[in-house]
Amino acid sequence: MSEETIFSKIIRKEIPSDMLYQDELVTAFRDITPQAPSHILIIPNKVIATVDDVTTDDELTLGRMFTVAAKIARDEGISDDGYRLIVNCKDHGGQEVYHIHMHLLGGRPLGAMVKR
Ligand code: AMP
């Protein structure tokens, strides 16, 4: 069983967040330290620590994360110009919060994907 992080408290609204969307599978809220004009995190309501922990049982939830990301991007007015979706995994991936999350970044040209 994966351990809860601060994101579980956000899902349950026990701590404040700028929440944009929630349904029975996923929750989306603005990143507290935005790296772009639009920087939103889309997370499963169920605790899944990392991409390395996903199973076939999670496929509906993981698919929902993409459809919600696309909807929010349209709502943010960034879908025509485009945007970036990032999921960091573990240490080398730069993951800090061990509750899987998709970063939705946009609103400006984001440049090269990975620094050399
Ligand atoms: P990662 O490095 O991929 O694990 O990203 C974690 C992200 O969570 C970072 O971009 C943080 O700014 C963001 N974050 C951490 N705590 C909060 C919070 N309470 N509300 C919103 N975003 C948060």
mmCIF file of C-alpha atoms in Angstrom, residues 45-97:
data_model
loop_
_atom_site.group_PDB
_atom_site.id
_atom_site.type_symbol
_atom_site.label_atom_id
_atom_site.label_comp_id
_atom_site.label_asym_id
_atom_site.label_seq_id
_atom_site.Cartn_x
_atom_site.Cartn_y
_atom_site.Cartn_z
ATOM 1 C CA ASN A 45 -7.626 10.272 -6.546
ATOM 2 C CA LYS A 46 -6.185 6.866 -5.689
ATOM 3 C CA VAL A 47 -2.625 6.920 -4.365
ATOM 4 C CA ILE A 48 -0.278 5.530 -7.007
ATOM 5 C CA ALA A 49 3.251 6.428 -5.943
ATOM 6 C CA THR A 50 5.078 6.377 -9.289
ATOM 7 C CA VAL A 51 4.726 5.325 -12.918
ATOM 8 C CA ASP A 52 6.653 2.220 -11.844
ATOM 9 C CA ASP A 53 3.632 1.264 -9.703
ATOM 10 C CA VAL A 54 0.886 1.475 -12.330
ATOM 11 C CA THR A 55 -1.033 -1.663 -13.259
ATOM 12 C CA THR A 56 -3.590 -2.521 -15.916
ATOM 13 C CA ASP A 57 -6.274 -1.813 -13.271
ATOM 14 C CA ASP A 58 -5.238 1.855 -13.476
ATOM 15 C CA GLU A 59 -5.729 2.251 -17.225
ATOM 16 C CA LEU A 60 -9.116 3.996 -16.996
ATOM 17 C CA THR A 61 -7.757 6.471 -14.452
ATOM 18 C CA LEU A 62 -4.588 7.127 -16.437
ATOM 19 C CA GLY A 63 -6.640 7.679 -19.593
ATOM 20 C CA ARG A 64 -8.894 10.092 -17.684
ATOM 21 C CA MET A 65 -5.820 12.109 -16.736
ATOM 22 C CA PHE A 66 -5.211 12.745 -20.447
ATOM 23 C CA THR A 67 -8.793 13.675 -21.313
ATOM 24 C CA VAL A 68 -8.946 16.025 -18.325
ATOM 25 C CA ALA A 69 -5.591 17.563 -19.302
ATOM 26 C CA ALA A 70 -6.939 18.243 -22.808
ATOM 27 C CA LYS A 71 -10.148 19.765 -21.409
ATOM 28 C CA ILE A 72 -8.259 22.031 -19.006
ATOM 29 C CA ALA A 73 -5.872 23.100 -21.769
ATOM 30 C CA ARG A 74 -8.873 24.154 -23.855
ATOM 31 C CA ASP A 75 -10.371 25.979 -20.847
ATOM 32 C CA GLU A 76 -7.031 27.751 -20.268
ATOM 33 C CA GLY A 77 -6.957 28.850 -23.921
ATOM 34 C CA ILE A 78 -3.623 27.154 -24.623
ATOM 35 C CA SER A 79 -4.691 24.228 -26.790
ATOM 36 C CA ASP A 80 -4.263 25.993 -30.147
ATOM 37 C CA ASP A 81 -0.648 26.997 -29.453
ATOM 38 C CA GLY A 82 0.130 23.727 -27.696
ATOM 39 C CA TYR A 83 1.478 22.675 -24.349
ATOM 40 C CA ARG A 84 3.542 20.015 -22.597
ATOM 41 C CA LEU A 85 2.528 17.103 -20.383
ATOM 42 C CA ILE A 86 5.212 15.735 -18.060
ATOM 43 C CA VAL A 87 5.169 12.824 -15.623
ATOM 44 C CA ASN A 88 8.355 12.531 -13.588
ATOM 45 C CA CYS A 89 9.286 9.114 -12.174
ATOM 46 C CA LYS A 90 11.480 8.605 -9.107
ATOM 47 C CA ASP A 91 14.858 10.140 -8.407
ATOM 48 C CA HIS A 92 16.419 10.440 -11.859
ATOM 49 C CA GLY A 93 13.096 11.659 -13.239
ATOM 50 C CA GLY A 94 13.067 14.476 -10.696
ATOM 51 C CA GLN A 95 9.938 13.294 -8.879
ATOM 52 C CA GLU A 96 9.443 15.081 -5.553
ATOM 53 C CA VAL A 97 5.919 14.077 -4.568
#
